[in-house]
Amino acid sequence: MVIFLIRKFLFAKRIEEAEVRCSNIVSALGAFFLASAATGAHATDGLPKGTIAYFAKSCPSGWSTYDNANGRFLVPVPSGGGVAAMIGTPLSGVDAAGKHTHTAETTVNPGNVQRQENSGSRKQRAAPGPVKSDQTTSSPATALLPAVSYLVCKKTDDGDTSPINAGVATFFDNTSCPSNWQSYESARGRYLVGLPSNAFGPANFGGKALNVGEERQHKHKFDGTLDYNNAGLKQSGGHHNFAAPHDTSFSGFTDDSAIGAPYIALTFCSKQ
């Protein structure tokens, strides 16, 4: 009887120890999976969730491609709003930046033409009416905008606690900047350009800032001169007359055309 009780006790002890070991394994596995989940939920950088930035080849862990920016420049949202608005037709390739045409027409006034008989005894002036040209379309611009394409990615994870240098500037598609970031007001409605050599920045230059939803248009002025040569005229009575040579000028403006630089308007923020 004593031997039986000892064996029963030892058997129960082994079961208890086995249960403890299983509990420890389950706890360890649980901690492992929780740690793995926590690691997978954070990108390995300190930028806030929602950051939009350029990358050379592929989006890093915790980021995904931002397809709304495909074929478009990233432009700080103009004053007045319009965040994430996509303006213009996206580029089909980097060689298409700046490609555009213009249409134009003008009216030419030949002016008075002097008419003189051979005898020189009489002069008259013919005054033909103005002539309006047909509308014509220019060839596509050949001096295209220089461009380089990068992949645009948006951060989908919260990130870690890595420090971010003050002054770092990047984009967001929210109407306001994250905590401890501020809007870069001077850049609103302007294309961003790397600082030229021997220049001081940041500095605004070029035309006025874009308005909300604006696709910037432009036109060109043109002018020229038509040369009228001597023209011999013969009347039925045998008299010869001459239309004296002269010049007449013309000028006008082409129709408006987009500059060929489509963009997406985003909130531009800098780290405080």
CSV table of C-alpha atoms in Angstrom, one decimal:
chain,number,residue,atom,x,y,z
A,1,MET,CA,0.0,0.0,0.0
A,2,VAL,CA,2.8,2.4,0.8
A,3,ILE,CA,4.6,1.6,-2.4
A,4,PHE,CA,1.4,2.3,-4.4
A,5,LEU,CA,0.9,5.7,-2.7
A,6,ILE,CA,4.6,6.6,-3.4
A,7,ARG,CA,4.2,5.7,-7.1
A,8,LYS,CA,0.9,7.7,-7.3
A,9,PHE,CA,2.6,10.7,-5.7
A,10,LEU,CA,5.6,10.6,-8.1
A,11,PHE,CA,3.3,10.2,-11.1
A,12,ALA,CA,1.2,13.3,-10.0
A,13,LYS,CA,4.4,15.2,-9.5
A,14,ARG,CA,5.6,14.4,-13.0
A,15,ILE,CA,2.3,15.5,-14.5
A,16,GLU,CA,2.5,18.8,-12.5
A,17,GLU,CA,6.1,19.4,-13.7
A,18,ALA,CA,5.0,18.7,-17.3
A,19,GLU,CA,2.1,21.2,-17.0
A,20,VAL,CA,4.5,23.8,-15.7
A,21,ARG,CA,6.9,23.2,-18.6
A,22,CYS,CA,4.0,23.4,-21.1
A,23,SER,CA,2.8,26.6,-19.5
A,24,ASN,CA,6.3,28.1,-19.7
A,25,ILE,CA,6.6,27.1,-23.4
A,26,VAL,CA,3.2,28.7,-24.1
A,27,SER,CA,4.1,31.8,-22.3
A,28,ALA,CA,7.4,32.0,-24.2
A,29,LEU,CA,5.7,31.5,-27.5
A,30,GLY,CA,3.1,34.1,-26.6
A,31,ALA,CA,5.8,36.6,-25.8
A,32,PHE,CA,7.7,35.7,-29.0
A,33,PHE,CA,4.6,36.3,-31.2
A,34,LEU,CA,3.7,39.5,-29.3
A,35,ALA,CA,7.2,40.8,-29.8
A,36,SER,CA,7.1,39.8,-33.5
A,37,ALA,CA,3.8,41.6,-34.0
A,38,ALA,CA,5.2,44.7,-32.3
A,39,THR,CA,8.3,44.6,-34.5
A,40,GLY,CA,6.2,44.2,-37.7
A,41,ALA,CA,3.9,47.1,-36.8
A,42,HIS,CA,6.7,49.7,-36.8
A,43,ALA,CA,9.0,51.0,-39.5
A,44,THR,CA,12.6,51.3,-38.7
A,45,ASP,CA,12.6,55.1,-38.7
A,46,GLY,CA,11.2,57.9,-36.6
A,47,LEU,CA,9.2,59.7,-39.3
A,48,PRO,CA,5.4,60.0,-38.4
A,49,LYS,CA,2.8,57.8,-40.0
A,50,GLY,CA,1.5,59.4,-43.2
A,51,THR,CA,4.9,60.8,-44.3
A,52,ILE,CA,5.2,61.0,-48.1
A,53,ALA,CA,8.7,60.9,-49.5
A,54,TYR,CA,10.9,59.9,-52.5
A,55,PHE,CA,12.9,56.7,-52.7
A,56,ALA,CA,15.3,55.5,-55.3
A,57,LYS,CA,14.1,51.9,-56.0
A,58,SER,CA,11.5,50.4,-53.6
A,59,CYS,CA,9.5,51.4,-50.5
A,60,PRO,CA,11.1,50.3,-47.2
A,61,SER,CA,9.4,48.2,-44.6
A,62,GLY,CA,6.4,50.1,-43.2
A,63,TRP,CA,5.9,52.1,-46.3
A,64,SER,CA,3.8,51.6,-49.5
A,65,THR,CA,3.8,53.1,-52.9
A,66,TYR,CA,1.8,56.4,-53.2
A,67,ASP,CA,0.3,55.9,-56.7
A,68,ASN,CA,-1.5,59.2,-56.8
A,69,ALA,CA,1.9,60.8,-57.3
A,70,ASN,CA,2.7,58.7,-60.4
A,71,GLY,CA,3.8,61.0,-63.3
A,72,ARG,CA,3.4,64.1,-61.2
A,73,PHE,CA,5.5,66.6,-59.4
A,74,LEU,CA,5.0,67.1,-55.7
A,75,VAL,CA,4.0,70.7,-55.0
A,76,PRO,CA,3.3,72.3,-51.6
A,77,VAL,CA,-0.4,72.9,-51.5
A,78,PRO,CA,-1.4,76.5,-52.5
A,79,SER,CA,-2.8,78.9,-50.0
A,80,GLY,CA,-6.5,78.3,-49.6
A,81,GLY,CA,-6.5,74.5,-49.7
A,82,GLY,CA,-6.8,71.7,-52.2
A,83,VAL,CA,-4.7,69.0,-50.4
A,84,ALA,CA,-4.2,65.9,-52.5
A,85,ALA,CA,-5.7,67.5,-55.7
A,86,MET,CA,-4.2,66.1,-58.9
A,87,ILE,CA,-3.8,68.8,-61.5
A,88,GLY,CA,-3.0,68.2,-65.2
A,89,THR,CA,-2.4,65.1,-67.2
A,90,PRO,CA,0.2,62.8,-65.6
A,91,LEU,CA,3.4,62.3,-67.5
A,92,SER,CA,3.9,59.1,-69.5
A,93,GLY,CA,7.7,59.3,-69.2
A,94,VAL,CA,10.4,61.6,-67.9
A,95,ASP,CA,11.0,62.8,-71.5
A,96,ALA,CA,7.5,64.3,-71.6
A,97,ALA,CA,7.9,67.0,-69.0
A,98,GLY,CA,7.2,70.4,-70.5
A,99,LYS,CA,5.8,69.0,-73.8
A,100,HIS,CA,3.1,71.3,-75.2
A,101,THR,CA,1.9,73.1,-78.3
A,102,HIS,CA,0.3,76.5,-79.0
A,103,THR,CA,-2.3,77.6,-81.5
A,104,ALA,CA,-2.2,81.1,-83.1
A,105,GLU,CA,-3.8,83.3,-85.7
A,106,THR,CA,-3.3,86.9,-86.7
A,107,THR,CA,-4.6,89.7,-88.9
A,108,VAL,CA,-2.3,91.3,-91.5
A,109,ASN,CA,-3.0,94.7,-92.9
A,110,PRO,CA,-1.1,95.1,-96.2
A,111,GLY,CA,-1.5,98.9,-96.0
A,112,ASN,CA,-1.6,101.4,-98.8
A,113,VAL,CA,0.1,100.3,-102.0
A,114,GLN,CA,1.5,103.0,-104.3
A,115,ARG,CA,0.4,102.7,-108.0
A,116,GLN,CA,2.3,104.7,-110.6
A,117,GLU,CA,1.9,104.9,-114.4
A,118,ASN,CA,4.9,104.7,-116.7
A,119,SER,CA,4.5,108.3,-117.6
A,120,GLY,CA,4.8,109.3,-114.0
A,121,SER,CA,1.9,111.7,-114.4
A,122,ARG,CA,-0.4,110.1,-112.0
A,123,LYS,CA,-0.2,108.3,-108.7
A,124,GLN,CA,-2.9,106.4,-106.9
A,125,ARG,CA,-3.0,104.5,-103.7
A,126,ALA,CA,-4.8,101.1,-103.4
A,127,ALA,CA,-6.0,100.3,-99.9
A,128,PRO,CA,-6.7,96.5,-99.7
A,129,GLY,CA,-8.5,95.4,-96.6
A,130,PRO,CA,-6.9,93.5,-93.7
A,131,VAL,CA,-6.4,89.7,-94.2
A,132,LYS,CA,-6.9,87.3,-91.3
A,133,SER,CA,-4.8,84.2,-91.2
A,134,ASP,CA,-6.0,80.7,-90.6
A,135,GLN,CA,-5.5,79.2,-87.2
A,136,THR,CA,-2.2,77.2,-87.0
A,137,THR,CA,-0.7,74.9,-84.4
A,138,SER,CA,3.0,75.0,-83.4
A,139,SER,CA,5.2,72.0,-83.3
A,140,PRO,CA,5.6,70.4,-79.9
A,141,ALA,CA,8.2,72.1,-77.7
A,142,THR,CA,11.6,70.4,-78.1
A,143,ALA,CA,13.4,72.0,-75.1
A,144,LEU,CA,11.7,69.9,-72.5
A,145,LEU,CA,12.0,70.3,-68.7
A,146,PRO,CA,14.9,68.4,-67.2
A,147,ALA,CA,13.5,65.7,-64.8
A,148,VAL,CA,14.5,62.7,-62.9
A,149,SER,CA,12.0,60.1,-61.6
A,150,TYR,CA,11.9,58.6,-58.1
A,151,LEU,CA,9.4,56.3,-56.5
A,152,VAL,CA,7.0,58.1,-54.1
A,153,CYS,CA,6.1,56.2,-51.0
A,154,LYS,CA,3.7,56.8,-48.0
A,155,LYS,CA,4.5,55.6,-44.5
A,156,THR,CA,1.8,53.3,-43.3
A,157,ASP,CA,3.3,52.3,-39.9
A,158,ASP,CA,3.9,54.4,-36.7
A,159,GLY,CA,7.7,54.0,-36.8
A,160,ASP,CA,10.1,53.9,-33.9
A,161,THR,CA,11.5,56.5,-31.6
A,162,SER,CA,14.5,57.3,-33.8
A,163,PRO,CA,15.3,61.1,-33.6
A,164,ILE,CA,14.6,63.3,-36.5
A,165,ASN,CA,16.8,66.3,-37.3
A,166,ALA,CA,15.1,69.7,-36.9
A,167,GLY,CA,14.5,71.3,-40.3
A,168,VAL,CA,13.9,68.1,-42.2
A,169,ALA,CA,11.0,68.9,-44.7
A,170,THR,CA,8.7,66.4,-46.4
A,171,PHE,CA,5.1,66.0,-47.5
A,172,PHE,CA,1.8,64.8,-46.0
A,173,ASP,CA,-1.6,64.4,-47.6
A,174,ASN,CA,-3.4,65.7,-44.5
A,175,THR,CA,-4.7,69.3,-44.2
A,176,SER,CA,-2.3,69.9,-41.2
A,177,CYS,CA,1.2,68.9,-40.1
A,178,PRO,CA,1.8,66.3,-37.4
A,179,SER,CA,2.7,67.2,-33.9
A,180,ASN,CA,6.1,69.0,-33.6
A,181,TRP,CA,6.0,69.8,-37.3
A,182,GLN,CA,5.1,73.1,-38.9
A,183,SER,CA,3.8,74.1,-42.4
A,184,TYR,CA,6.5,75.5,-44.7
A,185,GLU,CA,4.4,78.6,-45.7
A,186,SER,CA,6.8,80.2,-48.1
A,187,ALA,CA,6.8,77.1,-50.3
A,188,ARG,CA,3.0,77.0,-50.9
A,189,GLY,CA,2.1,76.7,-54.6
A,190,ARG,CA,5.6,76.5,-55.8
A,191,TYR,CA,7.7,73.8,-57.5
A,192,LEU,CA,10.7,72.7,-55.4
A,193,VAL,CA,14.1,73.0,-56.9
A,194,GLY,CA,17.5,72.0,-55.5
A,195,LEU,CA,19.5,75.1,-54.4
A,196,PRO,CA,21.6,76.3,-57.3
A,197,SER,CA,25.4,76.7,-56.8
A,198,ASN,CA,26.5,79.8,-55.0
A,199,ALA,CA,22.9,80.7,-54.1
A,200,PHE,CA,21.3,81.3,-50.8
A,201,GLY,CA,18.0,79.7,-49.8
A,202,PRO,CA,15.3,79.1,-49.2
A,203,ALA,CA,14.2,81.8,-51.8
A,204,ASN,CA,11.2,82.3,-54.0
A,205,PHE,CA,11.7,83.2,-57.6
A,206,GLY,CA,9.9,82.9,-60.9
A,207,GLY,CA,6.1,83.6,-61.3
A,208,LYS,CA,3.5,84.1,-58.7
A,209,ALA,CA,2.5,81.1,-56.6
A,210,LEU,CA,-0.2,78.7,-58.0
A,211,ASN,CA,-3.8,79.2,-57.0
A,212,VAL,CA,-5.9,76.4,-55.7
A,213,GLY,CA,-6.5,73.9,-58.5
A,214,GLU,CA,-4.5,75.9,-61.0
A,215,GLU,CA,-2.8,74.4,-64.0
A,216,ARG,CA,-0.3,77.1,-64.9
A,217,GLN,CA,-0.9,78.5,-68.4
A,218,HIS,CA,1.3,80.6,-70.6
A,219,LYS,CA,1.4,82.2,-74.0
A,220,HIS,CA,4.0,83.6,-76.4
A,221,LYS,CA,4.1,86.9,-78.3
A,222,PHE,CA,5.1,86.7,-82.0
A,223,ASP,CA,5.7,89.4,-84.6
A,224,GLY,CA,7.2,89.6,-88.1
A,225,THR,CA,7.3,91.5,-91.4
A,226,LEU,CA,6.0,90.8,-94.8
A,227,ASP,CA,7.9,92.2,-97.8
A,228,TYR,CA,5.9,93.1,-100.9
A,229,ASN,CA,8.0,93.1,-104.1
A,230,ASN,CA,7.6,95.2,-107.2
A,231,ALA,CA,4.5,94.2,-109.2
A,232,GLY,CA,4.1,95.1,-112.9
A,233,LEU,CA,0.5,95.8,-113.9
A,234,LYS,CA,-0.7,96.1,-117.5
A,235,GLN,CA,-4.0,97.7,-118.4
A,236,SER,CA,-6.0,96.7,-121.4
A,237,GLY,CA,-5.2,100.0,-123.1
A,238,GLY,CA,-1.5,99.2,-123.1
A,239,HIS,CA,-0.4,101.4,-120.2
A,240,HIS,CA,2.0,99.9,-117.7
A,241,ASN,CA,1.7,100.5,-114.0
A,242,PHE,CA,3.8,99.5,-111.0
A,243,ALA,CA,2.9,98.6,-107.4
A,244,ALA,CA,5.9,99.9,-105.5
A,245,PRO,CA,7.5,97.5,-103.0
A,246,HIS,CA,6.8,98.0,-99.3
A,247,ASP,CA,6.8,96.2,-96.0
A,248,THR,CA,4.0,95.6,-93.5
A,249,SER,CA,4.4,94.2,-90.0
A,250,PHE,CA,2.2,91.9,-88.0
A,251,SER,CA,2.1,90.7,-84.4
A,252,GLY,CA,-0.1,88.9,-81.9
A,253,PHE,CA,-0.2,86.3,-79.1
A,254,THR,CA,-0.6,82.6,-79.2
A,255,ASP,CA,-3.4,80.9,-77.3
A,256,ASP,CA,-2.8,79.9,-73.7
A,257,SER,CA,-1.3,76.4,-73.1
A,258,ALA,CA,-0.3,74.4,-70.0
A,259,ILE,CA,3.4,74.4,-69.1
A,260,GLY,CA,3.4,70.6,-69.1
A,261,ALA,CA,4.3,70.0,-65.4
A,262,PRO,CA,1.4,68.1,-63.8
A,263,TYR,CA,1.4,67.9,-60.0
A,264,ILE,CA,-0.3,66.7,-56.9
A,265,ALA,CA,-0.8,69.3,-54.1
A,266,LEU,CA,0.4,68.1,-50.7
A,267,THR,CA,1.0,69.7,-47.3
A,268,PHE,CA,4.7,70.5,-47.0
A,269,CYS,CA,6.0,70.4,-43.4
A,270,SER,CA,9.3,70.8,-41.6
A,271,LYS,CA,10.4,69.3,-38.3
A,272,GLN,CA,10.6,71.7,-35.4
